[in-house]
Structures are given as structure tokens and as C-alpha cells.
């Protein structure tokens, strides 16, 4: 019984520490902020949508947008028509 408790505590400590390290690494990852749509469209041809459920107000587009809430929020200034898709093409 003691051995089982010792093993379970050891495993929980190991997994708990490894999960905490990943959270810290992800929190420090910075999302790139582009200075204009030309720069953003070099990496994301269809622009960046905040969610997969948003609809384009500006008409027909050639490319599907990349979906990323963090990337959209960092480049929200480039969404001129306020349809939650920045720099759509």
C-alpha cells in the first residue's frame, strides 16, 4: 500500500511539473504584429480570421483566412471593415 502511494505521488509530481513548464513556455510565445496588410499577406494569403464562424462582409475572396484569435487580436487594426477578418483577399 505504501509503495502504491509513493509511486502515485511521484508520478503526479513528475506530470505536474512537466505540464507547468509547457504553460510557461506557451505564455512567453509572442504573436507577431504586422505593420500592414502587405506584410501579413506574405505569410497568410487569405488574411487572419478571429474564429472559424465569421463571415466576410467585403464580398468574394480568393483565399480562405487563417484562423487565430491571438494573431487577429494582435493585428486588429488592419481589419478595416470590422468583420473579424483582417487583411482578407
XYZ file of N, CA, C and O in Angstrom:
356
model
N 0.812 -1.187 0.000
C 0.000 0.000 0.000
C 0.863 1.261 0.000
O 0.586 2.186 -0.738
N 1.908 1.273 0.838
C 2.816 2.425 0.884
C 3.498 2.622 -0.461
O 3.677 3.749 -0.919
N 3.848 1.509 -1.069
C 4.560 1.583 -2.348
C 3.643 2.198 -3.415
O 4.086 3.011 -4.228
N 2.398 1.823 -3.416
C 1.433 2.358 -4.372
C 1.240 3.866 -4.182
O 1.214 4.631 -5.153
N 1.160 4.296 -2.944
C 1.008 5.717 -2.644
C 2.256 6.485 -3.071
O 2.173 7.556 -3.672
N 3.420 5.928 -2.814
C 4.684 6.571 -3.192
C 4.790 6.714 -4.704
O 5.175 7.776 -5.217
N 4.441 5.664 -5.419
C 4.509 5.702 -6.888
C 3.529 6.734 -7.439
O 3.870 7.526 -8.318
N 2.302 6.748 -6.913
C 1.311 7.697 -7.430
C 1.705 9.143 -7.133
O 1.523 10.031 -7.966
N 2.278 9.399 -5.971
C 2.746 10.755 -5.653
C 3.901 11.160 -6.560
O 3.966 12.293 -7.034
N 4.796 10.250 -6.809
C 5.942 10.536 -7.686
C 5.470 10.864 -9.100
O 5.932 11.827 -9.723
N 4.544 10.061 -9.607
C 4.034 10.307 -10.955
C 3.290 11.636 -11.047
O 3.438 12.375 -12.021
N 2.506 11.948 -10.026
C 1.774 13.211 -10.072
C 2.718 14.412 -10.024
O 2.484 15.420 -10.675
N 3.799 14.302 -9.286
C 4.785 15.387 -9.248
C 5.479 15.547 -10.592
O 5.662 16.664 -11.079
N 5.865 14.429 -11.197
C 6.558 14.488 -12.489
C 5.651 15.088 -13.551
O 6.043 15.993 -14.286
N 4.407 14.590 -13.653
C 3.494 15.119 -14.664
C 3.068 16.542 -14.356
O 2.903 17.359 -15.254
N 2.908 16.877 -13.115
C 2.534 18.236 -12.733
C 3.603 19.246 -13.094
O 3.324 20.316 -13.608
N 4.851 18.903 -12.870
C 5.947 19.809 -13.215
C 6.112 19.944 -14.716
O 6.382 21.021 -15.224
N 5.948 18.853 -15.462
C 6.115 18.932 -16.909
C 4.982 19.729 -17.548
O 5.196 20.479 -18.486
N 3.757 19.617 -17.035
C 2.655 20.409 -17.575
C 2.820 21.886 -17.246
O 2.527 22.747 -18.067
N 3.309 22.205 -16.087
C 3.538 23.596 -15.701
C 4.608 24.254 -16.558
O 4.512 25.421 -16.909
N 5.627 23.513 -16.947
C 6.689 24.057 -17.787
C 6.162 24.402 -19.168
O 6.547 25.415 -19.752
N 5.245 23.604 -19.719
C 4.673 23.897 -21.034
C 3.810 25.144 -20.993
O 3.795 25.923 -21.928
N 3.073 25.345 -19.913
C 2.235 26.541 -19.790
C 3.079 27.809 -19.776
O 2.723 28.802 -20.386
N 4.195 27.770 -19.084
C 5.083 28.932 -19.020
C 5.681 29.206 -20.395
O 5.758 30.347 -20.831
N 6.076 28.163 -21.119
C 6.656 28.341 -22.450
C 5.623 28.915 -23.406
O 5.936 29.796 -24.215
N 4.379 28.452 -23.351
C 3.334 28.970 -24.226
C 2.974 30.409 -23.878
O 2.649 31.190 -24.761
N 3.021 30.769 -22.632
C 2.690 32.129 -22.230
C 3.740 33.124 -22.722
O 3.422 34.275 -22.984
N 4.967 32.690 -22.866
C 6.029 33.586 -23.305
C 6.095 33.708 -24.822
O 6.793 34.566 -25.333
N 5.385 32.835 -25.562
C 5.369 32.907 -27.008
C 4.629 34.158 -27.431
O 3.485 34.378 -27.047
N 5.271 34.988 -28.237
C 4.676 36.253 -28.634
C 4.135 36.133 -30.058
O 4.777 35.567 -30.925
N 2.963 36.678 -30.273
C 2.336 36.668 -31.579
C 2.874 37.850 -32.375
O 3.020 38.949 -31.854
N 3.154 37.614 -33.661
C 3.744 38.655 -34.498
C 2.703 39.711 -34.871
O 1.600 39.402 -35.288
N 3.085 40.945 -34.718
C 2.236 42.060 -35.122
C 2.814 42.632 -36.410
O 3.969 43.051 -36.466
N 2.008 42.647 -37.469
C 2.453 43.129 -38.777
C 2.146 44.613 -38.906
O 1.147 45.105 -38.382
N 2.991 45.329 -39.643
C 2.780 46.775 -39.762
C 1.693 47.130 -40.780
O 1.098 48.197 -40.700
N 1.426 46.231 -41.743
C 0.353 46.479 -42.708
C -0.111 45.162 -43.335
O 0.459 44.104 -43.080
N -1.134 45.242 -44.184
C -1.698 44.034 -44.796
C -0.751 43.384 -45.802
O -0.764 42.168 -45.964
N 0.064 44.156 -46.456
C 1.016 43.584 -47.397
C 1.960 42.618 -46.689
O 2.216 41.513 -47.184
N 2.448 43.006 -45.533
C 3.336 42.143 -44.750
C 2.584 40.910 -44.237
O 3.106 39.800 -44.280
N 1.366 41.098 -43.747
C 0.592 39.976 -43.222
C 0.244 38.989 -44.331
O 0.327 37.778 -44.143
N -0.105 39.502 -45.520
C -0.479 38.623 -46.618
C 0.692 37.832 -47.194
O 0.472 36.837 -47.882
N 1.908 38.221 -46.912
C 3.056 37.407 -47.323
C 3.066 36.073 -46.577
O 3.441 35.049 -47.132
N 2.639 36.091 -45.320
C 2.596 34.871 -44.512
C 1.230 34.187 -44.556
O 1.144 32.966 -44.486
N 0.158 34.976 -44.650
C -1.204 34.445 -44.631
C -1.972 35.054 -45.790
O -2.531 36.147 -45.670
N -2.024 34.359 -46.940
C -2.613 34.911 -48.157
C -4.064 35.330 -47.996
O -4.502 36.321 -48.559
N -4.827 34.579 -47.223
C -6.243 34.892 -47.067
C -6.547 35.809 -45.905
O -7.701 36.039 -45.580
N -5.526 36.297 -45.241
C -5.730 37.131 -44.065
C -5.847 36.283 -42.812
O -5.532 35.096 -42.818
N -6.346 36.884 -41.738
C -6.470 36.199 -40.455
C -7.867 36.443 -39.899
O -8.275 37.589 -39.719
N -8.588 35.354 -39.625
C -9.920 35.444 -39.035
C -9.831 35.171 -37.542
O -8.992 34.397 -37.086
N -10.711 35.805 -36.787
C -10.702 35.617 -35.330
C -11.255 34.248 -34.945
O -10.710 33.583 -34.073
N -12.334 33.804 -35.584
C -12.907 32.478 -35.344
C -13.301 31.856 -36.678
O -13.357 32.544 -37.701
N -13.612 30.575 -36.656
C -13.984 29.889 -37.893
C -15.407 30.212 -38.329
O -15.795 29.943 -39.465
N -16.197 30.815 -37.467
C -17.598 31.082 -37.792
C -17.850 32.477 -38.371
O -18.992 32.783 -38.707
N -16.830 33.314 -38.515
C -17.051 34.669 -39.035
C -17.300 34.637 -40.537
O -16.811 33.769 -41.248
N -18.086 35.591 -41.007
C -18.409 35.709 -42.431
C -17.824 37.006 -42.975
O -17.852 38.036 -42.326
N -17.330 36.945 -44.190
C -16.723 38.099 -44.836
C -17.812 39.053 -45.323
O -18.717 38.650 -46.045
N -17.734 40.322 -44.954
C -18.695 41.342 -45.388
C -18.280 41.982 -46.703
O -19.087 42.595 -47.373
N -17.015 41.875 -47.046
C -16.482 42.628 -48.176
C -16.652 41.993 -49.540
O -16.102 42.469 -50.509
N -17.374 40.919 -49.677
C -17.553 40.292 -50.981
C -16.754 39.004 -51.112
O -16.248 38.453 -50.146
N -16.638 38.540 -52.358
C -15.978 37.265 -52.631
C -14.462 37.392 -52.468
O -13.861 38.393 -52.847
N -13.846 36.355 -51.896
C -12.391 36.350 -51.708
C -11.777 35.154 -52.426
O -12.461 34.159 -52.698
N -10.491 35.247 -52.728
C -9.773 34.165 -53.402
C -9.337 33.068 -52.440
O -9.348 31.901 -52.773
N -8.900 33.464 -51.252
C -8.270 32.533 -50.320
C -9.050 32.445 -49.013
O -9.707 33.392 -48.613
N -8.925 31.280 -48.351
C -9.529 31.123 -47.026
C -8.597 31.745 -45.993
O -7.380 31.577 -46.071
N -9.138 32.436 -45.011
C -8.276 33.052 -43.992
C -7.755 32.035 -42.980
O -8.384 31.007 -42.721
N -6.603 32.334 -42.434
C -6.033 31.562 -41.326
C -6.821 31.934 -40.069
O -7.140 33.100 -39.865
N -7.126 30.959 -39.221
C -7.938 31.231 -38.038
C -7.059 31.225 -36.798
O -6.416 30.224 -36.484
N -6.995 32.379 -36.133
C -6.208 32.514 -34.911
C -6.679 33.746 -34.143
O -6.544 34.875 -34.626
N -7.231 33.512 -32.967
C -7.720 34.622 -32.145
C -6.573 35.534 -31.717
O -6.667 36.755 -31.812
N -5.460 34.947 -31.287
C -4.325 35.742 -30.816
C -3.712 36.565 -31.943
O -3.404 37.750 -31.768
N -3.555 35.961 -33.118
C -2.973 36.674 -34.252
C -3.914 37.780 -34.736
O -3.469 38.884 -35.064
N -5.218 37.495 -34.765
C -6.175 38.532 -35.148
C -6.132 39.699 -34.162
O -6.095 40.855 -34.562
N -6.154 39.387 -32.870
C -6.144 40.442 -31.853
C -4.900 41.317 -31.950
O -4.958 42.517 -31.724
N -3.759 40.720 -32.309
C -2.524 41.498 -32.444
C -2.558 42.402 -33.676
O -1.872 43.419 -33.722
N -3.370 42.032 -34.681
C -3.423 42.796 -35.933
C -4.819 43.339 -36.225
O -5.184 43.559 -37.372
N -5.583 43.585 -35.194
C -6.968 44.060 -35.326
C -7.039 45.387 -36.068
O -8.015 45.668 -36.759
N -6.017 46.190 -35.983
C -6.017 47.500 -36.642
C -6.126 47.382 -38.164
O -6.557 48.311 -38.841
N -5.776 46.220 -38.715
C -5.821 46.011 -40.157
C -7.179 45.530 -40.656
O -7.351 45.313 -41.846
N -8.146 45.357 -39.779
C -9.492 44.938 -40.169
C -10.331 46.185 -40.416
O -11.034 46.673 -39.540
N -10.277 46.707 -41.635
C -10.930 47.974 -41.938
C -12.447 47.901 -41.925
O -13.120 48.835 -41.519
N -13.017 46.766 -42.373
C -14.479 46.677 -42.421
C -15.088 46.039 -41.160
O -16.299 45.819 -41.107
N -14.275 45.759 -40.162
C -14.719 45.272 -38.850
C -15.565 43.994 -38.941
O -16.531 43.805 -38.210
N -15.189 43.068 -39.859
C -15.918 41.810 -39.980
C -15.199 40.644 -39.304
O -15.538 39.494 -39.515
N -14.220 40.963 -38.469
C -13.409 39.988 -37.716
C -12.495 39.149 -38.599
O -12.070 38.076 -38.227
N -12.195 39.671 -39.807
C -11.177 39.082 -40.678
C -10.241 40.207 -41.093
O -10.654 41.157 -41.748
N -8.985 40.114 -40.690
C -8.007 41.160 -41.017
C -7.311 40.815 -42.329
O -6.869 39.689 -42.527
N -7.238 41.758 -43.219
C -6.475 41.662 -44.463
C -6.944 40.535 -45.387
O -6.135 39.856 -46.021
N -8.262 40.336 -45.484
C -8.761 39.270 -46.359
C -8.505 39.603 -47.818
O -8.502 40.752 -48.216
N -8.250 38.559 -48.605
C -8.040 38.692 -50.053
C -8.963 37.746 -50.771
O -9.111 36.622 -50.432
